[in-house]
Amino acid sequence: MADILQEILATKYREVADARRQFPLEMMRERAISAPPPRDFVGAIRAKHAANKVAVIAEIKKASPSAGAFRAKFGGDFDPGAFAKRYETHGAACLSVLTDREYFQGSTADLVAARTSCNLPVLRKDFIIDPYQIFEARAMGADAVLFIMGAVDISVFQEWEKLAASLGLAVLAESHNEVELQQALSLETPLIGINNRDLTKFTTEVNTTLRLKEQVPANRLLVTESGIDSADIAGRLTERGIRTFLVGGALMSLEDPGAGLQALFPFGLL
């Protein structure tokens, strides 16, 4: 199978070039500075842990390369604002919103609608390959950004982390294997993601988190991503000490993603 991640990144470089022509960097920087104040993404997760609860970053996304359109069986119903409210009601700590257009059918409008409909901090879920996108994320109201290890050199991410911090943005450093995990840990962010999905093939193996978890120091916040699609899996990971989850497709495939969130974590969300 072709390397899907590289295909996505090539598309992203073209998209960012187009965006820069339409809205120059200085204009985007001004929008970022004048955006509503950021919400405390890391603090929201730690507050759940302090209350002896699991912290879930509940995701809003319209489609994915592996699953297609999540809402097709519900007549295409896709209301980011309504989903955000339901997630908040059912105990989510934070939100994640896909803004990639080409492969996930997302948009800036999805993130804006979600954030303005609730009080939860929001992660901009996209493929960051240019500092322009960090300004863009803050300008649209995001409270955190995703750095996917391997998308650019780690030294570049180390510089961009400083930029994100200057704008009040948290960083989720996402890894998929041992080498990338060590790169993620070289960043200062407490948010260390282990994605159970191989982004080169879009196959999923939940044991990836269990295999790598011991390498994550106790002072970091390990976030397991992808493949958490049943209460049994969520419970098994929780029993092994995982306390922070990013869950998307398993919820968006349900008629009521908010109720699905609570069913997936029947223990300790609320």
PDB file of N, CA, C and O in Angstrom, residues 109-152:
ATOM      1  N   ALA A 109     -14.348  26.133   9.699  1.00  0.00           N
ATOM      2  CA  ALA A 109     -15.700  26.381  10.215  1.00  0.00           C
ATOM      3  C   ALA A 109     -16.120  25.311  11.219  1.00  0.00           C
ATOM      4  O   ALA A 109     -16.842  25.606  12.176  1.00  0.00           O
ATOM      5  N   ASP A 110     -15.680  24.065  11.022  1.00  0.00           N
ATOM      6  CA  ASP A 110     -16.019  22.996  11.960  1.00  0.00           C
ATOM      7  C   ASP A 110     -15.458  23.303  13.345  1.00  0.00           C
ATOM      8  O   ASP A 110     -16.136  23.132  14.361  1.00  0.00           O
ATOM      9  N   LEU A 111     -14.203  23.744  13.385  1.00  0.00           N
ATOM     10  CA  LEU A 111     -13.581  24.046  14.675  1.00  0.00           C
ATOM     11  C   LEU A 111     -14.251  25.251  15.327  1.00  0.00           C
ATOM     12  O   LEU A 111     -14.532  25.231  16.528  1.00  0.00           O
ATOM     13  N   VAL A 112     -14.510  26.284  14.548  1.00  0.00           N
ATOM     14  CA  VAL A 112     -15.154  27.483  15.093  1.00  0.00           C
ATOM     15  C   VAL A 112     -16.526  27.133  15.675  1.00  0.00           C
ATOM     16  O   VAL A 112     -16.871  27.542  16.795  1.00  0.00           O
ATOM     17  N   ALA A 113     -17.306  26.341  14.944  1.00  0.00           N
ATOM     18  CA  ALA A 113     -18.645  25.962  15.414  1.00  0.00           C
ATOM     19  C   ALA A 113     -18.574  25.145  16.694  1.00  0.00           C
ATOM     20  O   ALA A 113     -19.365  25.347  17.626  1.00  0.00           O
ATOM     21  N   ALA A 114     -17.620  24.217  16.748  1.00  0.00           N
ATOM     22  CA  ALA A 114     -17.487  23.380  17.939  1.00  0.00           C
ATOM     23  C   ALA A 114     -17.082  24.204  19.151  1.00  0.00           C
ATOM     24  O   ALA A 114     -17.664  24.071  20.235  1.00  0.00           O
ATOM     25  N   ARG A 115     -16.092  25.052  18.982  1.00  0.00           N
ATOM     26  CA  ARG A 115     -15.560  25.799  20.128  1.00  0.00           C
ATOM     27  C   ARG A 115     -16.559  26.807  20.664  1.00  0.00           C
ATOM     28  O   ARG A 115     -16.654  27.020  21.879  1.00  0.00           O
ATOM     29  N   THR A 116     -17.288  27.455  19.779  1.00  0.00           N
ATOM     30  CA  THR A 116     -18.243  28.471  20.234  1.00  0.00           C
ATOM     31  C   THR A 116     -19.503  27.860  20.846  1.00  0.00           C
ATOM     32  O   THR A 116     -20.299  28.572  21.448  1.00  0.00           O
ATOM     33  N   SER A 117     -19.653  26.538  20.726  1.00  0.00           N
ATOM     34  CA  SER A 117     -20.855  25.869  21.247  1.00  0.00           C
ATOM     35  C   SER A 117     -20.638  25.245  22.618  1.00  0.00           C
ATOM     36  O   SER A 117     -21.579  24.668  23.181  1.00  0.00           O
ATOM     37  N   CYS A 118     -19.412  25.339  23.144  1.00  0.00           N
ATOM     38  CA  CYS A 118     -19.141  24.714  24.442  1.00  0.00           C
ATOM     39  C   CYS A 118     -18.017  25.470  25.142  1.00  0.00           C
ATOM     40  O   CYS A 118     -17.503  26.462  24.621  1.00  0.00           O
ATOM     41  N   ASN A 119     -17.641  24.988  26.320  1.00  0.00           N
ATOM     42  CA  ASN A 119     -16.568  25.624  27.086  1.00  0.00           C
ATOM     43  C   ASN A 119     -15.294  24.793  27.124  1.00  0.00           C
ATOM     44  O   ASN A 119     -14.374  25.097  27.873  1.00  0.00           O
ATOM     45  N   LEU A 120     -15.226  23.743  26.317  1.00  0.00           N
ATOM     46  CA  LEU A 120     -14.074  22.856  26.328  1.00  0.00           C
ATOM     47  C   LEU A 120     -12.925  23.419  25.488  1.00  0.00           C
ATOM     48  O   LEU A 120     -13.156  24.051  24.460  1.00  0.00           O
ATOM     49  N   PRO A 121     -11.686  23.168  25.899  1.00  0.00           N
ATOM     50  CA  PRO A 121     -10.534  23.510  25.048  1.00  0.00           C
ATOM     51  C   PRO A 121     -10.542  22.622  23.803  1.00  0.00           C
ATOM     52  O   PRO A 121     -11.005  21.481  23.847  1.00  0.00           O
ATOM     53  N   VAL A 122     -10.005  23.149  22.696  1.00  0.00           N
ATOM     54  CA  VAL A 122     -10.080  22.446  21.414  1.00  0.00           C
ATOM     55  C   VAL A 122      -8.710  22.296  20.770  1.00  0.00           C
ATOM     56  O   VAL A 122      -7.958  23.272  20.631  1.00  0.00           O
ATOM     57  N   LEU A 123      -8.421  21.072  20.353  1.00  0.00           N
ATOM     58  CA  LEU A 123      -7.222  20.765  19.580  1.00  0.00           C
ATOM     59  C   LEU A 123      -7.522  20.899  18.097  1.00  0.00           C
ATOM     60  O   LEU A 123      -8.522  20.345  17.617  1.00  0.00           O
ATOM     61  N   ARG A 124      -6.678  21.627  17.387  1.00  0.00           N
ATOM     62  CA  ARG A 124      -6.778  21.618  15.931  1.00  0.00           C
ATOM     63  C   ARG A 124      -6.055  20.370  15.424  1.00  0.00           C
ATOM     64  O   ARG A 124      -4.843  20.259  15.501  1.00  0.00           O
ATOM     65  N   LYS A 125      -6.814  19.423  14.887  1.00  0.00           N
ATOM     66  CA  LYS A 125      -6.228  18.178  14.391  1.00  0.00           C
ATOM     67  C   LYS A 125      -5.962  18.348  12.901  1.00  0.00           C
ATOM     68  O   LYS A 125      -6.881  18.414  12.087  1.00  0.00           O
ATOM     69  N   ASP A 126      -4.701  18.449  12.563  1.00  0.00           N
ATOM     70  CA  ASP A 126      -4.314  18.628  11.165  1.00  0.00           C
ATOM     71  C   ASP A 126      -2.853  18.212  11.029  1.00  0.00           C
ATOM     72  O   ASP A 126      -2.234  17.774  12.001  1.00  0.00           O
ATOM     73  N   PHE A 127      -2.327  18.364   9.847  1.00  0.00           N
ATOM     74  CA  PHE A 127      -0.962  17.950   9.550  1.00  0.00           C
ATOM     75  C   PHE A 127      -0.109  19.215   9.442  1.00  0.00           C
ATOM     76  O   PHE A 127      -0.100  19.884   8.415  1.00  0.00           O
ATOM     77  N   ILE A 128       0.593  19.542  10.536  1.00  0.00           N
ATOM     78  CA  ILE A 128       1.338  20.794  10.618  1.00  0.00           C
ATOM     79  C   ILE A 128       2.700  20.622   9.946  1.00  0.00           C
ATOM     80  O   ILE A 128       3.535  19.832  10.393  1.00  0.00           O
ATOM     81  N   ILE A 129       2.898  21.375   8.872  1.00  0.00           N
ATOM     82  CA  ILE A 129       4.167  21.293   8.136  1.00  0.00           C
ATOM     83  C   ILE A 129       4.760  22.682   7.880  1.00  0.00           C
ATOM     84  O   ILE A 129       5.771  22.815   7.191  1.00  0.00           O
ATOM     85  N   ASP A 130       4.138  23.719   8.481  1.00  0.00           N
ATOM     86  CA  ASP A 130       4.572  25.087   8.240  1.00  0.00           C
ATOM     87  C   ASP A 130       4.151  25.935   9.435  1.00  0.00           C
ATOM     88  O   ASP A 130       3.030  25.762   9.947  1.00  0.00           O
ATOM     89  N   PRO A 131       5.001  26.861   9.905  1.00  0.00           N
ATOM     90  CA  PRO A 131       4.613  27.689  11.054  1.00  0.00           C
ATOM     91  C   PRO A 131       3.372  28.522  10.782  1.00  0.00           C
ATOM     92  O   PRO A 131       2.673  28.928  11.727  1.00  0.00           O
ATOM     93  N   TYR A 132       3.091  28.781   9.533  1.00  0.00           N
ATOM     94  CA  TYR A 132       1.870  29.505   9.167  1.00  0.00           C
ATOM     95  C   TYR A 132       0.640  28.850   9.791  1.00  0.00           C
ATOM     96  O   TYR A 132      -0.279  29.531  10.258  1.00  0.00           O
ATOM     97  N   GLN A 133       0.626  27.513   9.799  1.00  0.00           N
ATOM     98  CA  GLN A 133      -0.533  26.789  10.317  1.00  0.00           C
ATOM     99  C   GLN A 133      -0.709  26.958  11.821  1.00  0.00           C
ATOM    100  O   GLN A 133      -1.818  26.798  12.339  1.00  0.00           O
ATOM    101  N   ILE A 134       0.364  27.276  12.522  1.00  0.00           N
ATOM    102  CA  ILE A 134       0.265  27.506  13.971  1.00  0.00           C
ATOM    103  C   ILE A 134      -0.442  28.834  14.219  1.00  0.00           C
ATOM    104  O   ILE A 134      -1.342  28.928  15.066  1.00  0.00           O
ATOM    105  N   PHE A 135      -0.059  29.866  13.479  1.00  0.00           N
ATOM    106  CA  PHE A 135      -0.793  31.131  13.564  1.00  0.00           C
ATOM    107  C   PHE A 135      -2.247  30.922  13.148  1.00  0.00           C
ATOM    108  O   PHE A 135      -3.173  31.454  13.768  1.00  0.00           O
ATOM    109  N   GLU A 136      -2.439  30.170  12.091  1.00  0.00           N
ATOM    110  CA  GLU A 136      -3.779  29.894  11.572  1.00  0.00           C
ATOM    111  C   GLU A 136      -4.635  29.196  12.626  1.00  0.00           C
ATOM    112  O   GLU A 136      -5.821  29.523  12.793  1.00  0.00           O
ATOM    113  N   ALA A 137      -4.043  28.248  13.345  1.00  0.00           N
ATOM    114  CA  ALA A 137      -4.775  27.518  14.385  1.00  0.00           C
ATOM    115  C   ALA A 137      -5.265  28.467  15.474  1.00  0.00           C
ATOM    116  O   ALA A 137      -6.427  28.412  15.889  1.00  0.00           O
ATOM    117  N   ARG A 138      -4.383  29.332  15.951  1.00  0.00           N
ATOM    118  CA  ARG A 138      -4.780  30.276  16.998  1.00  0.00           C
ATOM    119  C   ARG A 138      -5.801  31.275  16.478  1.00  0.00           C
ATOM    120  O   ARG A 138      -6.747  31.651  17.186  1.00  0.00           O
ATOM    121  N   ALA A 139      -5.647  31.673  15.207  1.00  0.00           N
ATOM    122  CA  ALA A 139      -6.589  32.624  14.605  1.00  0.00           C
ATOM    123  C   ALA A 139      -7.996  32.055  14.548  1.00  0.00           C
ATOM    124  O   ALA A 139      -8.980  32.791  14.715  1.00  0.00           O
ATOM    125  N   MET A 140      -8.122  30.747  14.319  1.00  0.00           N
ATOM    126  CA  MET A 140      -9.462  30.142  14.254  1.00  0.00           C
ATOM    127  C   MET A 140     -10.006  29.798  15.633  1.00  0.00           C
ATOM    128  O   MET A 140     -11.139  29.346  15.753  1.00  0.00           O
ATOM    129  N   GLY A 141      -9.186  30.009  16.677  1.00  0.00           N
ATOM    130  CA  GLY A 141      -9.655  29.785  18.038  1.00  0.00           C
ATOM    131  C   GLY A 141      -9.149  28.526  18.697  1.00  0.00           C
ATOM    132  O   GLY A 141      -9.551  28.216  19.818  1.00  0.00           O
ATOM    133  N   ALA A 142      -8.266  27.795  18.038  1.00  0.00           N
ATOM    134  CA  ALA A 142      -7.752  26.554  18.628  1.00  0.00           C
ATOM    135  C   ALA A 142      -6.957  26.847  19.898  1.00  0.00           C
ATOM    136  O   ALA A 142      -6.366  27.915  20.054  1.00  0.00           O
ATOM    137  N   ASP A 143      -6.967  25.875  20.800  1.00  0.00           N
ATOM    138  CA  ASP A 143      -6.243  25.981  22.058  1.00  0.00           C
ATOM    139  C   ASP A 143      -5.027  25.062  22.096  1.00  0.00           C
ATOM    140  O   ASP A 143      -4.216  25.133  23.022  1.00  0.00           O
ATOM    141  N   ALA A 144      -4.919  24.174  21.115  1.00  0.00           N
ATOM    142  CA  ALA A 144      -3.810  23.232  21.028  1.00  0.00           C
ATOM    143  C   ALA A 144      -3.616  22.840  19.572  1.00  0.00           C
ATOM    144  O   ALA A 144      -4.551  22.918  18.764  1.00  0.00           O
ATOM    145  N   VAL A 145      -2.392  22.410  19.251  1.00  0.00           N
ATOM    146  CA  VAL A 145      -2.081  21.924  17.906  1.00  0.00           C
ATOM    147  C   VAL A 145      -1.407  20.566  18.006  1.00  0.00           C
ATOM    148  O   VAL A 145      -0.840  20.208  19.048  1.00  0.00           O
ATOM    149  N   LEU A 146      -1.467  19.830  16.921  1.00  0.00           N
ATOM    150  CA  LEU A 146      -0.886  18.495  16.837  1.00  0.00           C
ATOM    151  C   LEU A 146       0.423  18.539  16.057  1.00  0.00           C
ATOM    152  O   LEU A 146       0.468  19.072  14.948  1.00  0.00           O
ATOM    153  N   PHE A 147       1.481  17.991  16.639  1.00  0.00           N
ATOM    154  CA  PHE A 147       2.740  17.796  15.930  1.00  0.00           C
ATOM    155  C   PHE A 147       2.906  16.299  15.700  1.00  0.00           C
ATOM    156  O   PHE A 147       3.042  15.529  16.658  1.00  0.00           O
ATOM    157  N   ILE A 148       2.892  15.870  14.455  1.00  0.00           N
ATOM    158  CA  ILE A 148       3.055  14.460  14.113  1.00  0.00           C
ATOM    159  C   ILE A 148       4.527  14.186  13.847  1.00  0.00           C
ATOM    160  O   ILE A 148       5.087  14.687  12.864  1.00  0.00           O
ATOM    161  N   MET A 149       5.146  13.422  14.730  1.00  0.00           N
ATOM    162  CA  MET A 149       6.561  13.124  14.569  1.00  0.00           C
ATOM    163  C   MET A 149       6.799  12.468  13.210  1.00  0.00           C
ATOM    164  O   MET A 149       6.062  11.569  12.807  1.00  0.00           O
ATOM    165  N   GLY A 150       7.829  12.931  12.523  1.00  0.00           N
ATOM    166  CA  GLY A 150       8.133  12.420  11.198  1.00  0.00           C
ATOM    167  C   GLY A 150       7.622  13.298  10.078  1.00  0.00           C
ATOM    168  O   GLY A 150       8.085  13.184   8.939  1.00  0.00           O
ATOM    169  N   ALA A 151       6.680  14.202  10.398  1.00  0.00           N
ATOM    170  CA  ALA A 151       6.159  15.089   9.360  1.00  0.00           C
ATOM    171  C   ALA A 151       7.209  16.117   8.947  1.00  0.00           C
ATOM    172  O   ALA A 151       7.321  16.474   7.773  1.00  0.00           O
ATOM    173  N   VAL A 152       7.978  16.600   9.931  1.00  0.00           N
ATOM    174  CA  VAL A 152       9.136  17.469   9.678  1.00  0.00           C
ATOM    175  C   VAL A 152      10.233  17.035  10.642  1.00  0.00           C
ATOM    176  O   VAL A 152      10.000  16.233  11.552  1.00  0.00           O
TER     177      VAL A 152
END
